[in-house]
Short mmCIF file of C-alpha atoms in Angstrom, two decimals:
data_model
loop_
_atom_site.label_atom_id
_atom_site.label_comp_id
_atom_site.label_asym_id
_atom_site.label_seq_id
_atom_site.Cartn_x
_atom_site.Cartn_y
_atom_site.Cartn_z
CA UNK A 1 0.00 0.00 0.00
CA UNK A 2 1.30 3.39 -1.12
CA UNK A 3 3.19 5.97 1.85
CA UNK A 4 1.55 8.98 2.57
CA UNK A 5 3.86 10.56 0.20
CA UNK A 6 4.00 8.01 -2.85
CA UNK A 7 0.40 8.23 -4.62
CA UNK A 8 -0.43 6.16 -6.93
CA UNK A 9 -1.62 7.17 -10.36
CA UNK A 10 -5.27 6.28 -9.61
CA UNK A 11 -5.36 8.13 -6.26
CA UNK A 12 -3.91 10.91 -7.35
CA UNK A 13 -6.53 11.45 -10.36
CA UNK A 14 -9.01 10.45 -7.54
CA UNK A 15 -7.69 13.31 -5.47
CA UNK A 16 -8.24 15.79 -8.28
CA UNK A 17 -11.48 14.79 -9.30
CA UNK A 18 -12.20 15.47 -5.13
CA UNK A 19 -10.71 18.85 -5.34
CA UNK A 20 -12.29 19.84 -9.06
CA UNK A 21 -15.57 18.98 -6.99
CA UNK A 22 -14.76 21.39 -3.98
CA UNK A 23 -16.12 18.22 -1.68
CA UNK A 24 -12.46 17.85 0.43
CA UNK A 25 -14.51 17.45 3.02
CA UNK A 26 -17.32 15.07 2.06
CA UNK A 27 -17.09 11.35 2.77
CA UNK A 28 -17.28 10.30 -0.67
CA UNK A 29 -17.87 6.77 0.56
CA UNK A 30 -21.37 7.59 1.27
CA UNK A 31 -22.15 9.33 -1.64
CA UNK A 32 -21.70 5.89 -3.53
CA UNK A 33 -23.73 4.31 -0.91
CA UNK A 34 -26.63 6.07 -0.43
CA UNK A 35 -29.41 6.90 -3.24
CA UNK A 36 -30.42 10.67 -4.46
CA UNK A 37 -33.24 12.22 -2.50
CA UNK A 38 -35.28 14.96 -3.04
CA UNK A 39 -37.57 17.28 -1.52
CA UNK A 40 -40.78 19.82 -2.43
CA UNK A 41 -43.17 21.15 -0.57
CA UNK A 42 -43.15 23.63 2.13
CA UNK A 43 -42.44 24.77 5.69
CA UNK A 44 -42.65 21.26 6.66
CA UNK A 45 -39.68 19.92 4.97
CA UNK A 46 -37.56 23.37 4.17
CA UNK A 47 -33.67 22.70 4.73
CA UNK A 48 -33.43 26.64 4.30
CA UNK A 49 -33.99 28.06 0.97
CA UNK A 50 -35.85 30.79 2.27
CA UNK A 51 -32.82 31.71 3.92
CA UNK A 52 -31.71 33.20 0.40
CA UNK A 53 -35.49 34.90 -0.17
CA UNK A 54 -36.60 38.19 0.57
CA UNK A 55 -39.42 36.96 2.85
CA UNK A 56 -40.94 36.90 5.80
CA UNK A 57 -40.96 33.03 6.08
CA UNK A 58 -37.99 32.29 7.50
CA UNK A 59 -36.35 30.34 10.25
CA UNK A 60 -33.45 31.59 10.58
CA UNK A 61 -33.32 33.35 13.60
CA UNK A 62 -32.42 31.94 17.64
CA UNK A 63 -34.33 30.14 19.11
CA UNK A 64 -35.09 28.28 15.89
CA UNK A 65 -32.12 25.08 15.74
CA UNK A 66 -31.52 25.22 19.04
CA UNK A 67 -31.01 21.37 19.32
CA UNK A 68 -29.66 21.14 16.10
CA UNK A 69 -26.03 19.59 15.75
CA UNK A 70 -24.41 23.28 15.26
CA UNK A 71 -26.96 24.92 18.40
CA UNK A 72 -27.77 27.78 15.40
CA UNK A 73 -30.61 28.06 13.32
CA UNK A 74 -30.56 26.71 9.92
CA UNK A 75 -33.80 27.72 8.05
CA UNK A 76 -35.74 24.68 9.02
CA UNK A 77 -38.71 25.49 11.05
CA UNK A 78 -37.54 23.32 13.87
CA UNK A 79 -35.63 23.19 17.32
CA UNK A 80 -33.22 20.40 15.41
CA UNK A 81 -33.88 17.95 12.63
CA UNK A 82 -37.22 18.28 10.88
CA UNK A 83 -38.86 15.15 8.32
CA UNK A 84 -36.55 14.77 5.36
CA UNK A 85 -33.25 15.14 8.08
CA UNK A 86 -34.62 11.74 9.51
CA UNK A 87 -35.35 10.12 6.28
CA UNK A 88 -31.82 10.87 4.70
CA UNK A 89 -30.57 8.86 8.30
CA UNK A 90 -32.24 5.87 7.30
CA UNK A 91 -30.93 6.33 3.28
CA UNK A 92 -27.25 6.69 5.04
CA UNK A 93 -26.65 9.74 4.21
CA UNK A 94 -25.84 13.42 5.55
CA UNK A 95 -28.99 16.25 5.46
CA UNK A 96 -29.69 17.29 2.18
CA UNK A 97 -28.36 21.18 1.12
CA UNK A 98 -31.02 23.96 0.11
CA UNK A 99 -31.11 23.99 -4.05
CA UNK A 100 -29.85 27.23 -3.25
CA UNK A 101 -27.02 26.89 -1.09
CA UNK A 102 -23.81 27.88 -2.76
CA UNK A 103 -22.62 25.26 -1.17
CA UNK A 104 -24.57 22.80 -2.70
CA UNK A 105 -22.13 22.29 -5.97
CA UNK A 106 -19.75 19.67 -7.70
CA UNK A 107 -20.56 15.70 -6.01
CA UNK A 108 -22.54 17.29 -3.18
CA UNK A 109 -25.53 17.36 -5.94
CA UNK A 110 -25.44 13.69 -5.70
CA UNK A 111 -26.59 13.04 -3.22
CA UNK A 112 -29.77 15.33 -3.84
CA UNK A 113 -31.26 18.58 -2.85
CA UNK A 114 -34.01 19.85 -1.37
CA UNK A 115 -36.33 22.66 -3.21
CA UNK A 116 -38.99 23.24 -0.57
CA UNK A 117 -39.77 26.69 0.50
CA UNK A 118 -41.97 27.52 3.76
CA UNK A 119 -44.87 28.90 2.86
CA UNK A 120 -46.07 27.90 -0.28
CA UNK A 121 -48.89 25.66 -1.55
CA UNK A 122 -50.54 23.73 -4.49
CA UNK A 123 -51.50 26.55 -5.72
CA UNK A 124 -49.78 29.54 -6.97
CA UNK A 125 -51.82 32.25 -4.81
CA UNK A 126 -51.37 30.08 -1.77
CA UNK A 127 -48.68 32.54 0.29
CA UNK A 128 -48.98 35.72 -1.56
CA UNK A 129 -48.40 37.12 1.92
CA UNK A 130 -45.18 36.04 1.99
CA UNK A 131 -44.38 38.16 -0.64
CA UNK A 132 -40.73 35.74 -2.22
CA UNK A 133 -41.33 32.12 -1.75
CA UNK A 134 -40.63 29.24 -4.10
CA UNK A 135 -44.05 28.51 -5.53
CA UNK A 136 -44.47 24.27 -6.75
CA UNK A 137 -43.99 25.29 -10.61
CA UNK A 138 -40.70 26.87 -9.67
CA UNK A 139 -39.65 23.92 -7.60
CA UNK A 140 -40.15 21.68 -10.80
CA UNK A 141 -38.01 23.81 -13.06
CA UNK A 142 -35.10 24.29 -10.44
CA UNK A 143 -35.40 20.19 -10.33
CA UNK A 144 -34.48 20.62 -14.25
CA UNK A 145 -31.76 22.81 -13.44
CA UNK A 146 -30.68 20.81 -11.39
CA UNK A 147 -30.64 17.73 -13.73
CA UNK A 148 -28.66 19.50 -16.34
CA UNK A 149 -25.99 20.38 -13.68
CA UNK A 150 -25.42 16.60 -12.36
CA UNK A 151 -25.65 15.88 -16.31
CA UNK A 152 -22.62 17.76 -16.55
CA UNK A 153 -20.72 15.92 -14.16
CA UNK A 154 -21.96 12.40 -14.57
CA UNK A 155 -23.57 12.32 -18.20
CA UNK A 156 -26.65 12.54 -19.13
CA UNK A 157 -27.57 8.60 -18.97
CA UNK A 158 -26.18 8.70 -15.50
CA UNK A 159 -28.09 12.03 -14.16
CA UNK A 160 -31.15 9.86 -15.25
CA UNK A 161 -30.69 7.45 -13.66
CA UNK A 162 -29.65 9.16 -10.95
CA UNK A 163 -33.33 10.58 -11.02
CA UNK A 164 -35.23 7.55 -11.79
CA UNK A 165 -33.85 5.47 -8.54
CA UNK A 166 -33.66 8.49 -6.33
CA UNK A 167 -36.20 9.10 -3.37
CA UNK A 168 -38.41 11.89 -3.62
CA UNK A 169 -40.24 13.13 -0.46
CA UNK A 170 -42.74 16.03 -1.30
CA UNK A 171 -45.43 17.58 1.14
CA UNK A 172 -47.89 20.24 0.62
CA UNK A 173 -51.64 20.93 0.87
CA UNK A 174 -51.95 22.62 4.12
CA UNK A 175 -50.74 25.72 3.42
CA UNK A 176 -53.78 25.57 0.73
CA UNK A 177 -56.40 25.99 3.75
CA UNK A 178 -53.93 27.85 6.31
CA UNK A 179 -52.41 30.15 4.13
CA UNK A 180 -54.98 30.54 1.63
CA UNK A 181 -58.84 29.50 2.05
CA UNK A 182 -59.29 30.01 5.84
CA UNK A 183 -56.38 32.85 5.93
CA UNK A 184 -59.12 35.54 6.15
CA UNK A 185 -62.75 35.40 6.88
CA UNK A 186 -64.98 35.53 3.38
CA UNK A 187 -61.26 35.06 1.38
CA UNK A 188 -61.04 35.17 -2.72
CA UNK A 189 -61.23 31.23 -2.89
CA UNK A 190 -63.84 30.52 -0.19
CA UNK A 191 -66.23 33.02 -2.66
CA UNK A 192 -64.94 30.97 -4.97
CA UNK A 193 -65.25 27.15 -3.88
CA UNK A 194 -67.36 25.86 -1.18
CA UNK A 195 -65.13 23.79 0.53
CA UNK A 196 -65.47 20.46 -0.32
CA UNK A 197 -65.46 21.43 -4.19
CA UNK A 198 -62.03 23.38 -3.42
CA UNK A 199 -60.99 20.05 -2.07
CA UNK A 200 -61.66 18.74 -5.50
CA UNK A 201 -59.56 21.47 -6.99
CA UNK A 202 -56.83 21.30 -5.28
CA UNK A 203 -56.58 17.18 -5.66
CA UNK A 204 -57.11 17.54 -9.48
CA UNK A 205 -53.98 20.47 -8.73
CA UNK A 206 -51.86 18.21 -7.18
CA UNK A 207 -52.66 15.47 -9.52
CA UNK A 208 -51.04 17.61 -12.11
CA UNK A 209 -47.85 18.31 -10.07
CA UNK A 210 -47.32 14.80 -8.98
CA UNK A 211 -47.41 13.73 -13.24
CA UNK A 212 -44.73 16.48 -13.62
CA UNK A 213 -42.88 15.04 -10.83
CA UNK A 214 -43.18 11.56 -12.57
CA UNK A 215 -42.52 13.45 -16.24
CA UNK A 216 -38.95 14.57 -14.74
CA UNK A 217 -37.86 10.82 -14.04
CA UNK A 218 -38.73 10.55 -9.94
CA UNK A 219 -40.19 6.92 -9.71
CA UNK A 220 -40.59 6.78 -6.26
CA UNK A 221 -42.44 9.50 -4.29
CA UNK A 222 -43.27 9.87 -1.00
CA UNK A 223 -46.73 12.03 -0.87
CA UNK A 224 -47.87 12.86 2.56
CA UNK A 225 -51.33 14.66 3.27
CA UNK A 226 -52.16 17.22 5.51
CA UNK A 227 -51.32 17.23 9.33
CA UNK A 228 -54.35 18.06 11.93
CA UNK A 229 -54.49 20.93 10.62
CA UNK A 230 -57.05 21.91 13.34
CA UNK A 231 -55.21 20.89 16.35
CA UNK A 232 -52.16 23.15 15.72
CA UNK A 233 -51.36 25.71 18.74
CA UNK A 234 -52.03 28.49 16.55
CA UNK A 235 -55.41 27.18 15.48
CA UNK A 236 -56.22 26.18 19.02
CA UNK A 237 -55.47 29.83 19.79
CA UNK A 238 -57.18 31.67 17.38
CA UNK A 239 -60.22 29.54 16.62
CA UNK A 240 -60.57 26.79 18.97
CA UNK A 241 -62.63 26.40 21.87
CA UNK A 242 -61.76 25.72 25.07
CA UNK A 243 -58.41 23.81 23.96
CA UNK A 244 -60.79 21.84 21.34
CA UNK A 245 -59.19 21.53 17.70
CA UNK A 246 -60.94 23.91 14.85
CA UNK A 247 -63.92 22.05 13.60
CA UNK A 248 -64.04 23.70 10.22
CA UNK A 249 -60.01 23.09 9.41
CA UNK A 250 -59.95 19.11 11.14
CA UNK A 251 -63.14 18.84 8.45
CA UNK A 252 -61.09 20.01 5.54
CA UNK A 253 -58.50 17.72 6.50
CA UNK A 254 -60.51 14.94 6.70
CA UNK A 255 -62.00 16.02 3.20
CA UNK A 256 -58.81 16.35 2.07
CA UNK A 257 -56.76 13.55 2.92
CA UNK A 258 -58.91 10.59 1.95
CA UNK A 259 -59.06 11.84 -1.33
CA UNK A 260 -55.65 12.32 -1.94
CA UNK A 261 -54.53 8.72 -1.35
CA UNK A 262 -57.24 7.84 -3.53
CA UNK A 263 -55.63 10.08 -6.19
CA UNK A 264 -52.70 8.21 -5.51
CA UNK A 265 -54.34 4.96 -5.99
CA UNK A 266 -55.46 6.24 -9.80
CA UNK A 267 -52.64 7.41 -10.86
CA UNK A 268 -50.33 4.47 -9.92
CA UNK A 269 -52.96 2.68 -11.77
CA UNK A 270 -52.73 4.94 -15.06
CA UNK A 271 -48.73 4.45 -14.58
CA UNK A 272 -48.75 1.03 -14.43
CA UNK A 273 -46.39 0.72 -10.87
CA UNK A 274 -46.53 2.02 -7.77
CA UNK A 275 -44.42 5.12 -8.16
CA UNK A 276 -46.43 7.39 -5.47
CA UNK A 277 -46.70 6.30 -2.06
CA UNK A 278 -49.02 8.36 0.34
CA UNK A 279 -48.07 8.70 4.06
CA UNK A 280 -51.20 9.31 6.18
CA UNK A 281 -49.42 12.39 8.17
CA UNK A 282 -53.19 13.19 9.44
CA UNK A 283 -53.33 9.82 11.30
CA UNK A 284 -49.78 9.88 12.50
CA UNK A 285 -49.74 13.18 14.29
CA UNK A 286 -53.37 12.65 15.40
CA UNK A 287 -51.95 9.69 17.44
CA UNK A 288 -50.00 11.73 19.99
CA UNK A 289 -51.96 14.51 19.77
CA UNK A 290 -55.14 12.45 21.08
CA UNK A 291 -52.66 10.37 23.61
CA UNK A 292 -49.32 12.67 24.43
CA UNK A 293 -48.44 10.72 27.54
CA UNK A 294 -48.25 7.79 25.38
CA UNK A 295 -45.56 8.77 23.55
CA UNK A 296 -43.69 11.07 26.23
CA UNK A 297 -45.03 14.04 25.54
CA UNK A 298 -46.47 16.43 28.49
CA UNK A 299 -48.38 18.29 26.38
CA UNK A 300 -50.02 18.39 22.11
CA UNK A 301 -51.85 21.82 22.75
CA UNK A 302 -49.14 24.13 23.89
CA UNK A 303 -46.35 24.84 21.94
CA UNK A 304 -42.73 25.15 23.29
CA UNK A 305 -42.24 28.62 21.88
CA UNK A 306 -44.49 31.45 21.21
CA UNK A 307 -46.76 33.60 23.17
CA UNK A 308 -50.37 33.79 23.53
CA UNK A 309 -53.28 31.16 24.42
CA UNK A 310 -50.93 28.01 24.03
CA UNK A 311 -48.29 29.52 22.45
CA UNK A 312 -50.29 29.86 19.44
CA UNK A 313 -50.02 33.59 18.32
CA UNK A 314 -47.34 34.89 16.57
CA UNK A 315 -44.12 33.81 15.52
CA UNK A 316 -41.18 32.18 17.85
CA UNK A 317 -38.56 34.69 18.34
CA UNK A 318 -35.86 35.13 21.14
CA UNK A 319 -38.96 37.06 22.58
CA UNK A 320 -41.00 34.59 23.05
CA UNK A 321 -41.64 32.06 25.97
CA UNK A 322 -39.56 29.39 25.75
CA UNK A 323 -40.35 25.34 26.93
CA UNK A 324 -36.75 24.10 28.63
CA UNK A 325 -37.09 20.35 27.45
CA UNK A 326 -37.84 20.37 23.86
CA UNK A 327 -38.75 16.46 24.05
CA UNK A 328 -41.58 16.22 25.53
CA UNK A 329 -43.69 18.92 23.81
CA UNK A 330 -45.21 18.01 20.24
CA UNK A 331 -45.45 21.30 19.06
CA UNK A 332 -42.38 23.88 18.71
CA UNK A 333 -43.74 26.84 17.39
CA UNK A 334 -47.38 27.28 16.56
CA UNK A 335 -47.61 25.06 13.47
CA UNK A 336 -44.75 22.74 13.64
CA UNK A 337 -43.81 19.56 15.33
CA UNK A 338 -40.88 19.14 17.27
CA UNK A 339 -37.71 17.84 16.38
CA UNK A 340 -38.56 14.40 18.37
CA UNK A 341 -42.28 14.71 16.88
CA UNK A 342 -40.63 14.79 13.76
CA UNK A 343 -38.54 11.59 14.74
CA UNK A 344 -41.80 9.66 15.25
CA UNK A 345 -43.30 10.74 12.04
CA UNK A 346 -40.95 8.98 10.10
CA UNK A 347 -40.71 6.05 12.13
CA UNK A 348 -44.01 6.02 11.11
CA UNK A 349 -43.09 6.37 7.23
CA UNK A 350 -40.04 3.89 7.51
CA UNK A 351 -42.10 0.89 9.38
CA UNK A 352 -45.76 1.79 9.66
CA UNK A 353 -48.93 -0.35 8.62
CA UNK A 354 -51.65 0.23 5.83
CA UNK A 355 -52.73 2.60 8.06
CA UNK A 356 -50.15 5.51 7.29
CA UNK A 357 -48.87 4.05 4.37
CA UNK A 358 -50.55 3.19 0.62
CA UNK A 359 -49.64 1.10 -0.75
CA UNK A 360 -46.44 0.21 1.43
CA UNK A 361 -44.12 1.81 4.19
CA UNK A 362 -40.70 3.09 3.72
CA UNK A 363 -38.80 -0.34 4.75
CA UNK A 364 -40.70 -2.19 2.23
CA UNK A 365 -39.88 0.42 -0.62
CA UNK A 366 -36.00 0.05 0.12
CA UNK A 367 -35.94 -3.45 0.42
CA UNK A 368 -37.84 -3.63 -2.85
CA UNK A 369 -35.23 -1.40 -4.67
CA UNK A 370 -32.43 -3.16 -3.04
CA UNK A 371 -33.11 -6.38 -4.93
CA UNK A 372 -33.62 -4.22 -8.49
#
C-alpha cells in the first residue's frame, strides 16, 4: 500500500477529481452508498432556501435550531432535525443542502437537494403574503436545473438514472387551507369554492404536479397529506374552543386527505407501478396529539415557543416564551412539530402499517429497490 507521500496514479486522479468537486470534506464513501433524494413542498420539509429569499418566512433566527447539531438556526422550522433530516438517516446519508445553497455544488448534488420553500402551496396564490417564496412550478423547473448540472458531471444517462432510482419526499396541501382559504374570513377562494369542491380542486392540482414530478424521471415519491391541521397551537389559539381543535379546518383535513390517497391509488394505476406512495401524516400526528403521555409528551396543545393562548399567536422569536425540554412537547412553534415529533413521524413512514402508508411503508420500498 502506497506511503503517505507516494500516490499512486489512480489516487492521485481520484484526489483531483475530489478537489475539481470542492467536496475535500465530504465522505465520498457515502455518496456511492446512499441513493439521491429529493424534496418539495413547504415549511414542513424546508432545509433553508428561504434563507436566500426576501421573505418573511424564514427560520433563521435563535431560538429556531436550538437542538440542532451546530446549536444555530438553519432555516428549518424546527428546534433540530425536521422530516426529510430523519429520512436521509435511514438512506445513510448526511442532510440534504437547500437547491440554493452555494454550497450545494460539484458531487454534493449527488446526493440530492431539497427545493422546498416555507410557505407555499398547491396553488400559486397560496402565500402571496409572503411576498418571495418558491411557488411548486418553480420547484419543478429548479429540479431541471438541477438535472442539467449533475448531467454535466456524470452524463446525461447517469443524471437519469440518478433521477429515476432516487427518493423523492414532497409535502404540501396545508398551506392551501392555512395560508390561503381560511387565511381571512370571506377570502377570494372561499367566494370561490365551497369547501369540499375546493378540495376537488386542489386534488385535481396536485394530480397535475405529482405527473410532472413523474414526467422529470422521480419513480418513487413519498406524498404525505395534511397534518391536523385543526389541532395546531395556533389554530387552538385563534379559533378553537376551550383547547378543542378547529372544527371547520380538522373537516377540511378529513375532506382532504382521503381523497388524496385515492388520487394516488389512480394514478399508480394509469402508470402502471406504484411510483407514489401516500403517508397518512393526518393519522400519524393525530396519534399523539389524542394520547401525548403515550408517547412522552407532556403536552399536544401548547407549543414550546411562542406567546399567547398556548403559544399559538405569533411567531417564535428570542422574545418569546420558551419550553426548557424540547422532548416532551409536540409542538415547537405554533404550526410545527418538534424535532422528536418529527422523529416519530418517520418512524411512522419507515415501518408503519396500511394505516399511514398506501400502498407500502418506507422499509418495504428500500428493500424492494435493493433487490432491483
Amino acid at each position: 500500500m502506497a506511503s503517505f507521500f507516494l500516490v499512486n496514479v489512480r489516487s492521485f486522479w481520484m484526489m483531483l477529481m475530489v478537489l475539481a468537486f470542492g467536496s475535500s470534506c465530504y465522505n465520498t464513501h457515502q455518496a456511492e452508498a446512499a441513493r439521491a433524494f429529493f424534496v418539495f413542498g413547504d415549511s414542513l420539509v424546508d432545509n433553508g432556501n428561504n434563507n436566500y429569499l426576501a421573505t418573511t418566512a424564514r427560520a433563521d433566527s435563535p431560538p429556531y435550531g436550538i437542538d440542532y447539531p451546530t446549536h444555530s438556526p438553519t432555516g428549518r422550522f424546527s428546534n433540530g432535525l425536521n422530516i426529510p433530516d430523519f429520512i436521509s438517516r435511514e438512506l445513510g446519508s448526511e442532510s440534504l443542502l437547500p437547491y440554493l445553497s452555494p454550497e450545494l455544488s460539484g458531487e454534493r448534488l449527488l446526493v440530492g437537494a431539497n427545493f422546498a420553500s416555507a410557505g407555499i402551496g398547491i396553488l400559486n396564490d397560496t402565500g402571496v403574503q409572503f411576498i418571495n417564496i418558491i411557488r411548486m412550478y418553480r420547484q419543478l423547473e429548479y429540479f431541471q436545473e438541477y438535472q442539467r448540472r449533475v448531467a454535466a458531471i456524470v452524463g446525461e444517462d447517469q443524471a437519469q438514472q440518478l433521477v429515476n432510482e432516487a427518493l423523492v419526499l414532497i409535502t404540501v396541501g396545508g398551506n392551501d387551507f392555512v395560508n390561503n382559504y381560511y387565511l381571512v374570513p370571506f377570502s377570494a377562494r372561499s367566494r370561490q369554492y365551497a369547501l369540499p369542491d375546493y378540495v376537488k380542486y386542489l386534488i385535481s392540482e396536485y394530480r397535475k404536479l405529482l405527473h410532472s414530478l413523474y414526467d422529470l424521471g422521480a419513480r418513487r415519491v413519498l406524498v404525505t397529506g395534511t397534518g391536523p391541521l385543526g389541532c395546531v397551537p395556533a389554530e387552538l389559539a385563534m379559533r378553537g374552543t376551550n383547547g378543542q381543535c378547529s372544527t371547520e379546518l380538522q373537516r377540511a383535513a378529513a375532506l382532504f386527505n382521503p381523497q388524496l390517497v385515492q388520487m394516488i391509488r389512480g394514478l399508480n394505476s394509469d402508470l402502471g407501478s406504484d411510483v407514489f406512495v401516500a403517508a397518512n401524516t393526518q393519522q400519524m400526528s393525530n396519534d399523539f396529539i389524542r394520547d401525548p403521555q403515550a408517547y412522552g409528551f407532556v403536552t399536544s396543545k401548547v407549543a414550546c415557543c411562542g406567546q399567547g393562548p398556548y403559544n399559538g399567536i405569533g411567531l417564535c422569536t428570542l422574545a418569546s416564551n420558551l419550553c426548557p425540554n424540547r422532548d416532551v412537547y409536540a409542538f415547537w412553534d405554533a404550526f410545527h412539530p418538534s424535532e422528536r415529533a418529527n422523529g416519530i413521524i418517520v418512524q411512522q413512514i419507515l415501518t408503519g402499517s396500511t394505516t399511514y402508508m398506501y400502498p407500502m411503508n418506507l422499509s418495504t420500498i428500500m428493500a424492494l429497490d435493493s433487490r432491483t
